[in-house]
Amino acid sequence: EVQVLESGGGLVQPGGSLRLSCAASGFTFSSYAMSWVRQAPGKGLEWVSAMSGGGDSTYYADSVKGRFTISRDTSKNTLYLQMNSLRAEDTAVYYCARDATMIVAAYFDYWGQGTLVTVSS
Amino acid sequence: QSALTQPRSVSGSPGQSVTISCTGTSSDVGGFNYVSWYQQRPGKAPKPMIFDVSKRPSGVPDRFSGSKSGNTASLTISGLQAEDEADYYCCSYAGSYTLGVFGGGTKLTVL
């Protein structure tokens, strides 16, 4: 059974940093691109970042470019999102999602339950 | 402001059909056949309902169908059931720079 499980969310002050993790199981992790999608409280979904299965390509939304870094550890079947210079507008539930096809961000077939990041003083 | 435009809400009675539109541009919806739809219930993760414009993942009832015309994609739910009440989001691939763009979401109310 395919599963993705996020962790690492919490309360952080503006300007601070946080690292999210996404543990994947039930599939060959290195064969799939993975994405982070976030949802601010009461708002819609926003694609944030993605990494190819081999880890050689990374992608970022303009809103996080230069502040967030995506990475993956294939030996641990884990995806990460390092978030620096956090702003209040980064407050959201962050979902980890599997990219189902070779076209990154075309279709997310499995989602985690999300982890809440709150940026506030 | 979301990249794709969806109506904020739609409603229908049990047994009826409803259609949710998702309007983009030639750079996203109109330019690629990679539109997907997600159902989200309160406090839950999104659940995929349609991918590649009109394909259904395994386990999704055939009451759910997708289509596209020009820059507008649509999700149609026929034979509405109470359990269909949820928020629905469209998503489109938008090229190798922008990648994925979502709609603002539509709240479906089953009367």
JSON list of C-alpha atoms in Angstrom, two decimals:
[
{"chain": "A", "resi": 1, "resn": "GLU", "atom": "CA", "xyz": [0.00, 0.00, 0.00]},
{"chain": "A", "resi": 2, "resn": "VAL", "atom": "CA", "xyz": [1.34, 3.39, -1.02]},
{"chain": "A", "resi": 3, "resn": "GLN", "atom": "CA", "xyz": [1.75, 5.78, 1.92]},
{"chain": "A", "resi": 4, "resn": "VAL", "atom": "CA", "xyz": [3.30, 9.18, 2.42]},
{"chain": "A", "resi": 5, "resn": "LEU", "atom": "CA", "xyz": [3.58, 10.68, 5.88]},
{"chain": "A", "resi": 6, "resn": "GLU", "atom": "CA", "xyz": [4.64, 14.24, 6.61]},
{"chain": "A", "resi": 7, "resn": "SER", "atom": "CA", "xyz": [6.24, 15.51, 9.80]},
{"chain": "A", "resi": 8, "resn": "GLY", "atom": "CA", "xyz": [8.17, 18.49, 11.07]},
{"chain": "A", "resi": 9, "resn": "GLY", "atom": "CA", "xyz": [5.53, 21.19, 11.16]},
{"chain": "A", "resi": 10, "resn": "GLY", "atom": "CA", "xyz": [5.15, 23.58, 14.06]},
{"chain": "A", "resi": 11, "resn": "LEU", "atom": "CA", "xyz": [5.25, 27.18, 15.22]},
{"chain": "A", "resi": 12, "resn": "VAL", "atom": "CA", "xyz": [8.15, 29.33, 14.04]},
{"chain": "A", "resi": 13, "resn": "GLN", "atom": "CA", "xyz": [8.86, 33.04, 14.23]},
{"chain": "A", "resi": 14, "resn": "PRO", "atom": "CA", "xyz": [9.02, 35.22, 11.11]},
{"chain": "A", "resi": 15, "resn": "GLY", "atom": "CA", "xyz": [12.47, 34.94, 9.59]},
{"chain": "A", "resi": 16, "resn": "GLY", "atom": "CA", "xyz": [12.99, 31.51, 11.10]},
{"chain": "A", "resi": 17, "resn": "SER", "atom": "CA", "xyz": [13.58, 28.12, 9.54]},
{"chain": "A", "resi": 18, "resn": "LEU", "atom": "CA", "xyz": [11.91, 24.73, 9.57]},
{"chain": "A", "resi": 19, "resn": "ARG", "atom": "CA", "xyz": [12.51, 21.42, 7.82]},
{"chain": "A", "resi": 20, "resn": "LEU", "atom": "CA", "xyz": [9.62, 19.21, 6.78]},
{"chain": "A", "resi": 21, "resn": "SER", "atom": "CA", "xyz": [9.99, 15.50, 6.11]},
{"chain": "A", "resi": 22, "resn": "CYS", "atom": "CA", "xyz": [7.88, 13.12, 4.06]},
{"chain": "A", "resi": 23, "resn": "ALA", "atom": "CA", "xyz": [8.38, 9.39, 4.60]},
{"chain": "A", "resi": 24, "resn": "ALA", "atom": "CA", "xyz": [7.26, 7.29, 1.66]},
{"chain": "A", "resi": 25, "resn": "SER", "atom": "CA", "xyz": [6.49, 3.57, 1.54]},
{"chain": "A", "resi": 26, "resn": "GLY", "atom": "CA", "xyz": [4.81, 1.00, -0.65]},
{"chain": "A", "resi": 27, "resn": "PHE", "atom": "CA", "xyz": [6.48, 2.00, -3.93]},
{"chain": "A", "resi": 28, "resn": "THR", "atom": "CA", "xyz": [9.89, 2.45, -5.52]},
{"chain": "A", "resi": 29, "resn": "PHE", "atom": "CA", "xyz": [10.67, 5.93, -4.23]},
{"chain": "A", "resi": 30, "resn": "SER", "atom": "CA", "xyz": [13.39, 6.69, -6.78]},
{"chain": "A", "resi": 31, "resn": "SER", "atom": "CA", "xyz": [11.02, 6.04, -9.68]},
{"chain": "A", "resi": 32, "resn": "TYR", "atom": "CA", "xyz": [8.68, 8.91, -8.89]},
{"chain": "A", "resi": 33, "resn": "ALA", "atom": "CA", "xyz": [8.92, 12.67, -8.72]},
{"chain": "A", "resi": 34, "resn": "MET", "atom": "CA", "xyz": [7.50, 14.10, -5.50]},
{"chain": "A", "resi": 35, "resn": "SER", "atom": "CA", "xyz": [5.88, 17.45, -4.77]},
{"chain": "A", "resi": 36, "resn": "TRP", "atom": "CA", "xyz": [4.96, 19.68, -1.88]},
{"chain": "A", "resi": 37, "resn": "VAL", "atom": "CA", "xyz": [1.56, 21.38, -2.03]},
{"chain": "A", "resi": 38, "resn": "ARG", "atom": "CA", "xyz": [0.35, 23.79, 0.64]},
{"chain": "A", "resi": 39, "resn": "GLN", "atom": "CA", "xyz": [-2.98, 25.17, 1.79]},
{"chain": "A", "resi": 40, "resn": "ALA", "atom": "CA", "xyz": [-3.26, 28.32, 3.85]},
{"chain": "A", "resi": 41, "resn": "PRO", "atom": "CA", "xyz": [-6.04, 28.31, 6.47]},
{"chain": "A", "resi": 42, "resn": "GLY", "atom": "CA", "xyz": [-9.40, 28.58, 4.71]},
{"chain": "A", "resi": 43, "resn": "LYS", "atom": "CA", "xyz": [-7.71, 28.97, 1.32]},
{"chain": "A", "resi": 44, "resn": "GLY", "atom": "CA", "xyz": [-7.06, 26.89, -1.77]},
{"chain": "A", "resi": 45, "resn": "LEU", "atom": "CA", "xyz": [-4.22, 24.62, -2.78]},
{"chain": "A", "resi": 46, "resn": "GLU", "atom": "CA", "xyz": [-0.89, 25.94, -4.02]},
{"chain": "A", "resi": 47, "resn": "TRP", "atom": "CA", "xyz": [1.85, 23.86, -5.61]},
{"chain": "A", "resi": 48, "resn": "VAL", "atom": "CA", "xyz": [5.13, 24.75, -3.89]},
{"chain": "A", "resi": 49, "resn": "SER", "atom": "CA", "xyz": [8.00, 22.57, -5.07]},
{"chain": "A", "resi": 50, "resn": "ALA", "atom": "CA", "xyz": [8.89, 19.30, -6.76]},
{"chain": "A", "resi": 51, "resn": "MET", "atom": "CA", "xyz": [11.88, 17.05, -7.27]},
{"chain": "A", "resi": 52, "resn": "SER", "atom": "CA", "xyz": [12.41, 14.45, -9.96]},
{"chain": "A", "resi": 53, "resn": "GLY", "atom": "CA", "xyz": [12.70, 10.79, -9.02]},
{"chain": "A", "resi": 54, "resn": "GLY", "atom": "CA", "xyz": [16.41, 10.73, -9.63]},
{"chain": "A", "resi": 55, "resn": "GLY", "atom": "CA", "xyz": [16.90, 13.92, -7.68]},
{"chain": "A", "resi": 56, "resn": "ASP", "atom": "CA", "xyz": [18.59, 15.69, -10.56]},
{"chain": "A", "resi": 57, "resn": "SER", "atom": "CA", "xyz": [15.87, 18.26, -11.18]},
{"chain": "A", "resi": 58, "resn": "THR", "atom": "CA", "xyz": [14.16, 20.61, -8.75]},
{"chain": "A", "resi": 59, "resn": "TYR", "atom": "CA", "xyz": [11.29, 23.02, -9.27]},
{"chain": "A", "resi": 60, "resn": "TYR", "atom": "CA", "xyz": [9.89, 25.87, -7.19]},
{"chain": "A", "resi": 61, "resn": "ALA", "atom": "CA", "xyz": [6.93, 28.23, -7.22]},
{"chain": "A", "resi": 62, "resn": "ASP", "atom": "CA", "xyz": [7.96, 31.87, -7.52]},
{"chain": "A", "resi": 63, "resn": "SER", "atom": "CA", "xyz": [6.54, 32.52, -4.05]},
{"chain": "A", "resi": 64, "resn": "VAL", "atom": "CA", "xyz": [9.18, 30.32, -2.38]},
{"chain": "A", "resi": 65, "resn": "LYS", "atom": "CA", "xyz": [12.09, 30.44, -4.81]},
{"chain": "A", "resi": 66, "resn": "GLY", "atom": "CA", "xyz": [15.33, 31.32, -3.06]},
{"chain": "A", "resi": 67, "resn": "ARG", "atom": "CA", "xyz": [13.90, 30.57, 0.39]},
{"chain": "A", "resi": 68, "resn": "PHE", "atom": "CA", "xyz": [12.84, 26.90, 0.21]},
{"chain": "A", "resi": 69, "resn": "THR", "atom": "CA", "xyz": [14.99, 23.93, -0.80]},
{"chain": "A", "resi": 70, "resn": "ILE", "atom": "CA", "xyz": [13.64, 20.51, -1.71]},
{"chain": "A", "resi": 71, "resn": "SER", "atom": "CA", "xyz": [15.75, 17.39, -1.37]},
{"chain": "A", "resi": 72, "resn": "ARG", "atom": "CA", "xyz": [15.36, 13.64, -1.04]},
{"chain": "A", "resi": 73, "resn": "ASP", "atom": "CA", "xyz": [17.24, 10.76, 0.56]},
{"chain": "A", "resi": 74, "resn": "THR", "atom": "CA", "xyz": [16.57, 7.64, -1.49]},
{"chain": "A", "resi": 75, "resn": "SER", "atom": "CA", "xyz": [18.20, 5.40, 1.13]},
{"chain": "A", "resi": 76, "resn": "LYS", "atom": "CA", "xyz": [15.59, 6.55, 3.63]},
{"chain": "A", "resi": 77, "resn": "ASN", "atom": "CA", "xyz": [12.70, 6.91, 1.16]},
{"chain": "A", "resi": 78, "resn": "THR", "atom": "CA", "xyz": [12.24, 10.43, 2.48]},
{"chain": "A", "resi": 79, "resn": "LEU", "atom": "CA", "xyz": [11.54, 13.79, 0.87]},
{"chain": "A", "resi": 80, "resn": "TYR", "atom": "CA", "xyz": [12.45, 17.03, 2.61]},
{"chain": "A", "resi": 81, "resn": "LEU", "atom": "CA", "xyz": [11.54, 20.69, 2.39]},
{"chain": "A", "resi": 82, "resn": "GLN", "atom": "CA", "xyz": [13.95, 23.10, 4.04]},
{"chain": "A", "resi": 83, "resn": "MET", "atom": "CA", "xyz": [12.12, 26.38, 4.62]},
{"chain": "A", "resi": 84, "resn": "ASN", "atom": "CA", "xyz": [14.17, 29.49, 5.44]},
{"chain": "A", "resi": 85, "resn": "SER", "atom": "CA", "xyz": [13.29, 33.16, 5.87]},
{"chain": "A", "resi": 86, "resn": "LEU", "atom": "CA", "xyz": [9.75, 32.18, 6.73]},
{"chain": "A", "resi": 87, "resn": "ARG", "atom": "CA", "xyz": [6.96, 34.74, 6.42]},
{"chain": "A", "resi": 88, "resn": "ALA", "atom": "CA", "xyz": [3.46, 34.93, 7.85]},
{"chain": "A", "resi": 89, "resn": "GLU", "atom": "CA", "xyz": [2.08, 34.11, 4.41]},
{"chain": "A", "resi": 90, "resn": "ASP", "atom": "CA", "xyz": [3.87, 30.76, 4.51]},
{"chain": "A", "resi": 91, "resn": "THR", "atom": "CA", "xyz": [1.47, 29.65, 7.23]},
{"chain": "A", "resi": 92, "resn": "ALA", "atom": "CA", "xyz": [-0.31, 26.61, 5.81]},
{"chain": "A", "resi": 93, "resn": "VAL", "atom": "CA", "xyz": [-0.83, 22.89, 5.91]},
{"chain": "A", "resi": 94, "resn": "TYR", "atom": "CA", "xyz": [1.93, 21.37, 3.81]},
{"chain": "A", "resi": 95, "resn": "TYR", "atom": "CA", "xyz": [1.09, 18.21, 1.90]},
{"chain": "A", "resi": 96, "resn": "CYS", "atom": "CA", "xyz": [3.53, 15.79, 0.37]},
{"chain": "A", "resi": 97, "resn": "ALA", "atom": "CA", "xyz": [2.21, 14.23, -2.83]},
{"chain": "A", "resi": 98, "resn": "ARG", "atom": "CA", "xyz": [3.44, 11.68, -5.32]},
{"chain": "A", "resi": 99, "resn": "ASP", "atom": "CA", "xyz": [3.66, 12.74, -8.95]},
{"chain": "A", "resi": 100, "resn": "ALA", "atom": "CA", "xyz": [1.96, 9.95, -10.83]},
{"chain": "A", "resi": 101, "resn": "THR", "atom": "CA", "xyz": [3.47, 10.59, -14.27]},
{"chain": "A", "resi": 102, "resn": "MET", "atom": "CA", "xyz": [6.70, 11.68, -15.88]},
{"chain": "A", "resi": 103, "resn": "ILE", "atom": "CA", "xyz": [5.19, 15.15, -16.26]},
{"chain": "A", "resi": 104, "resn": "VAL", "atom": "CA", "xyz": [5.97, 16.76, -12.91]},
{"chain": "A", "resi": 105, "resn": "ALA", "atom": "CA", "xyz": [2.94, 18.41, -11.28]},
{"chain": "A", "resi": 106, "resn": "ALA", "atom": "CA", "xyz": [0.53, 17.07, -13.91]},
{"chain": "A", "resi": 107, "resn": "TYR", "atom": "CA", "xyz": [-1.22, 14.66, -11.54]},
{"chain": "A", "resi": 108, "resn": "PHE", "atom": "CA", "xyz": [-0.77, 13.85, -7.86]},
{"chain": "A", "resi": 109, "resn": "ASP", "atom": "CA", "xyz": [-2.08, 10.37, -7.11]},
{"chain": "A", "resi": 110, "resn": "TYR", "atom": "CA", "xyz": [-1.18, 9.91, -3.43]},
{"chain": "A", "resi": 111, "resn": "TRP", "atom": "CA", "xyz": [-1.23, 12.57, -0.72]},
{"chain": "A", "resi": 112, "resn": "GLY", "atom": "CA", "xyz": [-0.14, 12.61, 2.89]},
{"chain": "A", "resi": 113, "resn": "GLN", "atom": "CA", "xyz": [-2.33, 13.90, 5.69]},
{"chain": "A", "resi": 114, "resn": "GLY", "atom": "CA", "xyz": [-0.42, 17.18, 5.88]},
{"chain": "A", "resi": 115, "resn": "THR", "atom": "CA", "xyz": [1.62, 18.98, 8.51]},
{"chain": "A", "resi": 116, "resn": "LEU", "atom": "CA", "xyz": [0.77, 22.45, 9.79]},
{"chain": "A", "resi": 117, "resn": "VAL", "atom": "CA", "xyz": [3.33, 25.23, 9.68]},
{"chain": "A", "resi": 118, "resn": "THR", "atom": "CA", "xyz": [2.48, 28.40, 11.59]},
{"chain": "A", "resi": 119, "resn": "VAL", "atom": "CA", "xyz": [4.67, 31.47, 11.17]},
{"chain": "A", "resi": 120, "resn": "SER", "atom": "CA", "xyz": [3.94, 33.94, 13.94]},
{"chain": "A", "resi": 121, "resn": "SER", "atom": "CA", "xyz": [5.64, 35.95, 16.63]},
{"chain": "B", "resi": 1, "resn": "GLN", "atom": "CA", "xyz": [-5.60, 35.21, -6.65]},
{"chain": "B", "resi": 2, "resn": "SER", "atom": "CA", "xyz": [-5.47, 31.67, -8.05]},
{"chain": "B", "resi": 3, "resn": "ALA", "atom": "CA", "xyz": [-4.10, 30.96, -11.49]},
{"chain": "B", "resi": 4, "resn": "LEU", "atom": "CA", "xyz": [-7.24, 29.05, -12.54]},
{"chain": "B", "resi": 5, "resn": "THR", "atom": "CA", "xyz": [-10.75, 30.39, -12.04]},
{"chain": "B", "resi": 6, "resn": "GLN", "atom": "CA", "xyz": [-13.48, 28.27, -10.48]},
{"chain": "B", "resi": 7, "resn": "PRO", "atom": "CA", "xyz": [-16.91, 29.27, -9.19]},
{"chain": "B", "resi": 8, "resn": "ARG", "atom": "CA", "xyz": [-16.83, 29.66, -5.45]},
{"chain": "B", "resi": 9, "resn": "SER", "atom": "CA", "xyz": [-19.87, 27.45, -4.94]},
{"chain": "B", "resi": 10, "resn": "VAL", "atom": "CA", "xyz": [-22.33, 25.22, -6.73]},
{"chain": "B", "resi": 11, "resn": "SER", "atom": "CA", "xyz": [-25.27, 23.25, -5.44]},
{"chain": "B", "resi": 12, "resn": "GLY", "atom": "CA", "xyz": [-27.67, 20.56, -6.50]},
{"chain": "B", "resi": 13, "resn": "SER", "atom": "CA", "xyz": [-30.24, 18.17, -5.16]},
{"chain": "B", "resi": 14, "resn": "PRO", "atom": "CA", "xyz": [-29.67, 14.45, -4.78]},
{"chain": "B", "resi": 15, "resn": "GLY", "atom": "CA", "xyz": [-29.91, 12.70, -8.12]},
{"chain": "B", "resi": 16, "resn": "GLN", "atom": "CA", "xyz": [-29.23, 15.85, -10.13]},
{"chain": "B", "resi": 17, "resn": "SER", "atom": "CA", "xyz": [-26.10, 16.70, -12.10]},
{"chain": "B", "resi": 18, "resn": "VAL", "atom": "CA", "xyz": [-23.75, 19.60, -11.49]},
{"chain": "B", "resi": 19, "resn": "THR", "atom": "CA", "xyz": [-20.84, 20.92, -13.49]},
{"chain": "B", "resi": 20, "resn": "ILE", "atom": "CA", "xyz": [-17.86, 22.81, -12.08]},
{"chain": "B", "resi": 21, "resn": "SER", "atom": "CA", "xyz": [-15.85, 24.90, -14.49]},
{"chain": "B", "resi": 22, "resn": "CYS", "atom": "CA", "xyz": [-12.15, 25.69, -14.37]},
{"chain": "B", "resi": 23, "resn": "THR", "atom": "CA", "xyz": [-10.94, 28.47, -16.62]},
{"chain": "B", "resi": 24, "resn": "GLY", "atom": "CA", "xyz": [-7.30, 29.11, -17.41]},
{"chain": "B", "resi": 25, "resn": "THR", "atom": "CA", "xyz": [-5.32, 30.26, -20.40]},
{"chain": "B", "resi": 26, "resn": "SER", "atom": "CA", "xyz": [-3.58, 28.82, -23.42]},
{"chain": "B", "resi": 27, "resn": "SER", "atom": "CA", "xyz": [-0.48, 28.52, -21.22]},
{"chain": "B", "resi": 28, "resn": "ASP", "atom": "CA", "xyz": [-2.07, 26.00, -18.89]},
{"chain": "B", "resi": 29, "resn": "VAL", "atom": "CA", "xyz": [-5.51, 24.42, -19.38]},
{"chain": "B", "resi": 30, "resn": "GLY", "atom": "CA", "xyz": [-5.67, 25.18, -23.08]},
{"chain": "B", "resi": 31, "resn": "GLY", "atom": "CA", "xyz": [-2.10, 24.19, -23.80]},
{"chain": "B", "resi": 32, "resn": "PHE", "atom": "CA", "xyz": [-1.90, 20.73, -22.25]},
{"chain": "B", "resi": 33, "resn": "ASN", "atom": "CA", "xyz": [-4.13, 17.74, -21.66]},
{"chain": "B", "resi": 34, "resn": "TYR", "atom": "CA", "xyz": [-2.99, 17.52, -18.05]},
{"chain": "B", "resi": 35, "resn": "VAL", "atom": "CA", "xyz": [-5.95, 18.73, -16.03]},
{"chain": "B", "resi": 36, "resn": "SER", "atom": "CA", "xyz": [-6.74, 16.95, -12.79]},
{"chain": "B", "resi": 37, "resn": "TRP", "atom": "CA", "xyz": [-9.50, 17.34, -10.22]},
{"chain": "B", "resi": 38, "resn": "TYR", "atom": "CA", "xyz": [-9.37, 16.75, -6.48]},
{"chain": "B", "resi": 39, "resn": "GLN", "atom": "CA", "xyz": [-12.07, 16.33, -3.87]},
{"chain": "B", "resi": 40, "resn": "GLN", "atom": "CA", "xyz": [-11.35, 17.61, -0.39]},
{"chain": "B", "resi": 41, "resn": "ARG", "atom": "CA", "xyz": [-13.52, 17.07, 2.65]},
{"chain": "B", "resi": 42, "resn": "PRO", "atom": "CA", "xyz": [-13.02, 19.23, 5.76]},
{"chain": "B", "resi": 43, "resn": "GLY", "atom": "CA", "xyz": [-9.82, 18.43, 7.57]},
{"chain": "B", "resi": 44, "resn": "LYS", "atom": "CA", "xyz": [-8.80, 15.80, 5.03]},
{"chain": "B", "resi": 45, "resn": "ALA", "atom": "CA", "xyz": [-6.20, 15.53, 2.31]},
{"chain": "B", "resi": 46, "resn": "PRO", "atom": "CA", "xyz": [-7.23, 16.05, -1.30]},
{"chain": "B", "resi": 47, "resn": "LYS", "atom": "CA", "xyz": [-8.40, 12.94, -3.13]},
{"chain": "B", "resi": 48, "resn": "PRO", "atom": "CA", "xyz": [-7.84, 12.61, -6.88]},
{"chain": "B", "resi": 49, "resn": "MET", "atom": "CA", "xyz": [-11.03, 12.24, -8.89]},
{"chain": "B", "resi": 50, "resn": "ILE", "atom": "CA", "xyz": [-9.95, 12.93, -12.50]},
{"chain": "B", "resi": 51, "resn": "PHE", "atom": "CA", "xyz": [-6.59, 13.12, -14.28]},
{"chain": "B", "resi": 52, "resn": "ASP", "atom": "CA", "xyz": [-5.46, 13.82, -17.83]},
{"chain": "B", "resi": 53, "resn": "VAL", "atom": "CA", "xyz": [-8.70, 15.82, -18.37]},
{"chain": "B", "resi": 54, "resn": "SER", "atom": "CA", "xyz": [-11.09, 12.88, -18.38]},
{"chain": "B", "resi": 55, "resn": "LYS", "atom": "CA", "xyz": [-9.55, 9.74, -16.87]},
{"chain": "B", "resi": 56, "resn": "ARG", "atom": "CA", "xyz": [-10.80, 8.32, -13.57]},
{"chain": "B", "resi": 57, "resn": "PRO", "atom": "CA", "xyz": [-8.47, 6.75, -11.02]},
{"chain": "B", "resi": 58, "resn": "SER", "atom": "CA", "xyz": [-9.38, 3.29, -9.88]},
{"chain": "B", "resi": 59, "resn": "GLY", "atom": "CA", "xyz": [-12.22, 3.35, -7.38]},
{"chain": "B", "resi": 60, "resn": "VAL", "atom": "CA", "xyz": [-13.75, 6.66, -8.44]},
{"chain": "B", "resi": 61, "resn": "PRO", "atom": "CA", "xyz": [-17.40, 6.21, -9.45]},
{"chain": "B", "resi": 62, "resn": "ASP", "atom": "CA", "xyz": [-18.28, 6.77, -13.10]},
{"chain": "B", "resi": 63, "resn": "ARG", "atom": "CA", "xyz": [-20.68, 9.48, -11.91]},
{"chain": "B", "resi": 64, "resn": "PHE", "atom": "CA", "xyz": [-17.62, 11.72, -12.05]},
{"chain": "B", "resi": 65, "resn": "SER", "atom": "CA", "xyz": [-16.49, 12.82, -15.49]},
{"chain": "B", "resi": 66, "resn": "GLY", "atom": "CA", "xyz": [-14.13, 15.42, -16.88]},
{"chain": "B", "resi": 67, "resn": "SER", "atom": "CA", "xyz": [-13.85, 17.33, -20.13]},
{"chain": "B", "resi": 68, "resn": "LYS", "atom": "CA", "xyz": [-12.12, 20.30, -21.68]},
{"chain": "B", "resi": 69, "resn": "SER", "atom": "CA", "xyz": [-12.94, 22.88, -24.33]},
{"chain": "B", "resi": 70, "resn": "GLY", "atom": "CA", "xyz": [-10.37, 25.50, -25.18]},
{"chain": "B", "resi": 71, "resn": "ASN", "atom": "CA", "xyz": [-9.10, 27.11, -21.99]},
{"chain": "B", "resi": 72, "resn": "THR", "atom": "CA", "xyz": [-11.90, 25.75, -19.80]},
{"chain": "B", "resi": 73, "resn": "ALA", "atom": "CA", "xyz": [-12.02, 22.36, -18.13]},
{"chain": "B", "resi": 74, "resn": "SER", "atom": "CA", "xyz": [-15.11, 20.96, -16.46]},
{"chain": "B", "resi": 75, "resn": "LEU", "atom": "CA", "xyz": [-15.96, 18.38, -13.84]},
{"chain": "B", "resi": 76, "resn": "THR", "atom": "CA", "xyz": [-19.44, 16.92, -14.03]},
{"chain": "B", "resi": 77, "resn": "ILE", "atom": "CA", "xyz": [-20.97, 14.93, -11.21]},
{"chain": "B", "resi": 78, "resn": "SER", "atom": "CA", "xyz": [-24.14, 13.10, -12.14]},
{"chain": "B", "resi": 79, "resn": "GLY", "atom": "CA", "xyz": [-26.58, 11.39, -9.80]},
{"chain": "B", "resi": 80, "resn": "LEU", "atom": "CA", "xyz": [-25.52, 13.63, -6.92]},
{"chain": "B", "resi": 81, "resn": "GLN", "atom": "CA", "xyz": [-25.22, 11.97, -3.55]},
{"chain": "B", "resi": 82, "resn": "ALA", "atom": "CA", "xyz": [-24.92, 13.49, -0.10]},
{"chain": "B", "resi": 83, "resn": "GLU", "atom": "CA", "xyz": [-21.38, 12.12, 0.19]},
{"chain": "B", "resi": 84, "resn": "ASP", "atom": "CA", "xyz": [-20.31, 14.24, -2.80]},
{"chain": "B", "resi": 85, "resn": "GLU", "atom": "CA", "xyz": [-20.56, 17.39, -0.67]},
{"chain": "B", "resi": 86, "resn": "ALA", "atom": "CA", "xyz": [-16.99, 18.71, -0.49]},
{"chain": "B", "resi": 87, "resn": "ASP", "atom": "CA", "xyz": [-14.59, 21.23, -1.97]},
{"chain": "B", "resi": 88, "resn": "TYR", "atom": "CA", "xyz": [-13.31, 20.52, -5.48]},
{"chain": "B", "resi": 89, "resn": "TYR", "atom": "CA", "xyz": [-10.08, 21.82, -6.93]},
{"chain": "B", "resi": 90, "resn": "CYS", "atom": "CA", "xyz": [-8.83, 21.73, -10.49]},
{"chain": "B", "resi": 91, "resn": "CYS", "atom": "CA", "xyz": [-5.15, 21.66, -11.33]},
{"chain": "B", "resi": 92, "resn": "SER", "atom": "CA", "xyz": [-3.34, 22.07, -14.62]},
{"chain": "B", "resi": 93, "resn": "TYR", "atom": "CA", "xyz": [0.19, 21.54, -15.78]},
{"chain": "B", "resi": 94, "resn": "ALA", "atom": "CA", "xyz": [1.49, 24.90, -16.98]},
{"chain": "B", "resi": 95, "resn": "GLY", "atom": "CA", "xyz": [4.81, 24.13, -18.59]},
{"chain": "B", "resi": 96, "resn": "SER", "atom": "CA", "xyz": [8.32, 23.39, -17.41]},
{"chain": "B", "resi": 97, "resn": "TYR", "atom": "CA", "xyz": [8.75, 26.73, -15.64]},
{"chain": "B", "resi": 98, "resn": "THR", "atom": "CA", "xyz": [5.47, 27.26, -13.81]},
{"chain": "B", "resi": 99, "resn": "LEU", "atom": "CA", "xyz": [4.59, 23.54, -13.47]},
{"chain": "B", "resi": 100, "resn": "GLY", "atom": "CA", "xyz": [1.38, 23.07, -11.49]},
{"chain": "B", "resi": 101, "resn": "VAL", "atom": "CA", "xyz": [-1.36, 25.67, -11.03]},
{"chain": "B", "resi": 102, "resn": "PHE", "atom": "CA", "xyz": [-4.53, 25.17, -9.01]},
{"chain": "B", "resi": 103, "resn": "GLY", "atom": "CA", "xyz": [-7.95, 26.73, -9.10]},
{"chain": "B", "resi": 104, "resn": "GLY", "atom": "CA", "xyz": [-9.33, 28.51, -6.07]},
{"chain": "B", "resi": 105, "resn": "GLY", "atom": "CA", "xyz": [-11.71, 25.68, -5.27]},
{"chain": "B", "resi": 106, "resn": "THR", "atom": "CA", "xyz": [-15.47, 25.20, -5.50]},
{"chain": "B", "resi": 107, "resn": "LYS", "atom": "CA", "xyz": [-17.68, 24.26, -2.58]},
{"chain": "B", "resi": 108, "resn": "LEU", "atom": "CA", "xyz": [-20.32, 21.75, -3.63]},
{"chain": "B", "resi": 109, "resn": "THR", "atom": "CA", "xyz": [-23.44, 21.69, -1.51]},
{"chain": "B", "resi": 110, "resn": "VAL", "atom": "CA", "xyz": [-25.92, 18.85, -1.86]},
{"chain": "B", "resi": 111, "resn": "LEU", "atom": "CA", "xyz": [-29.28, 20.31, -0.93]}
]
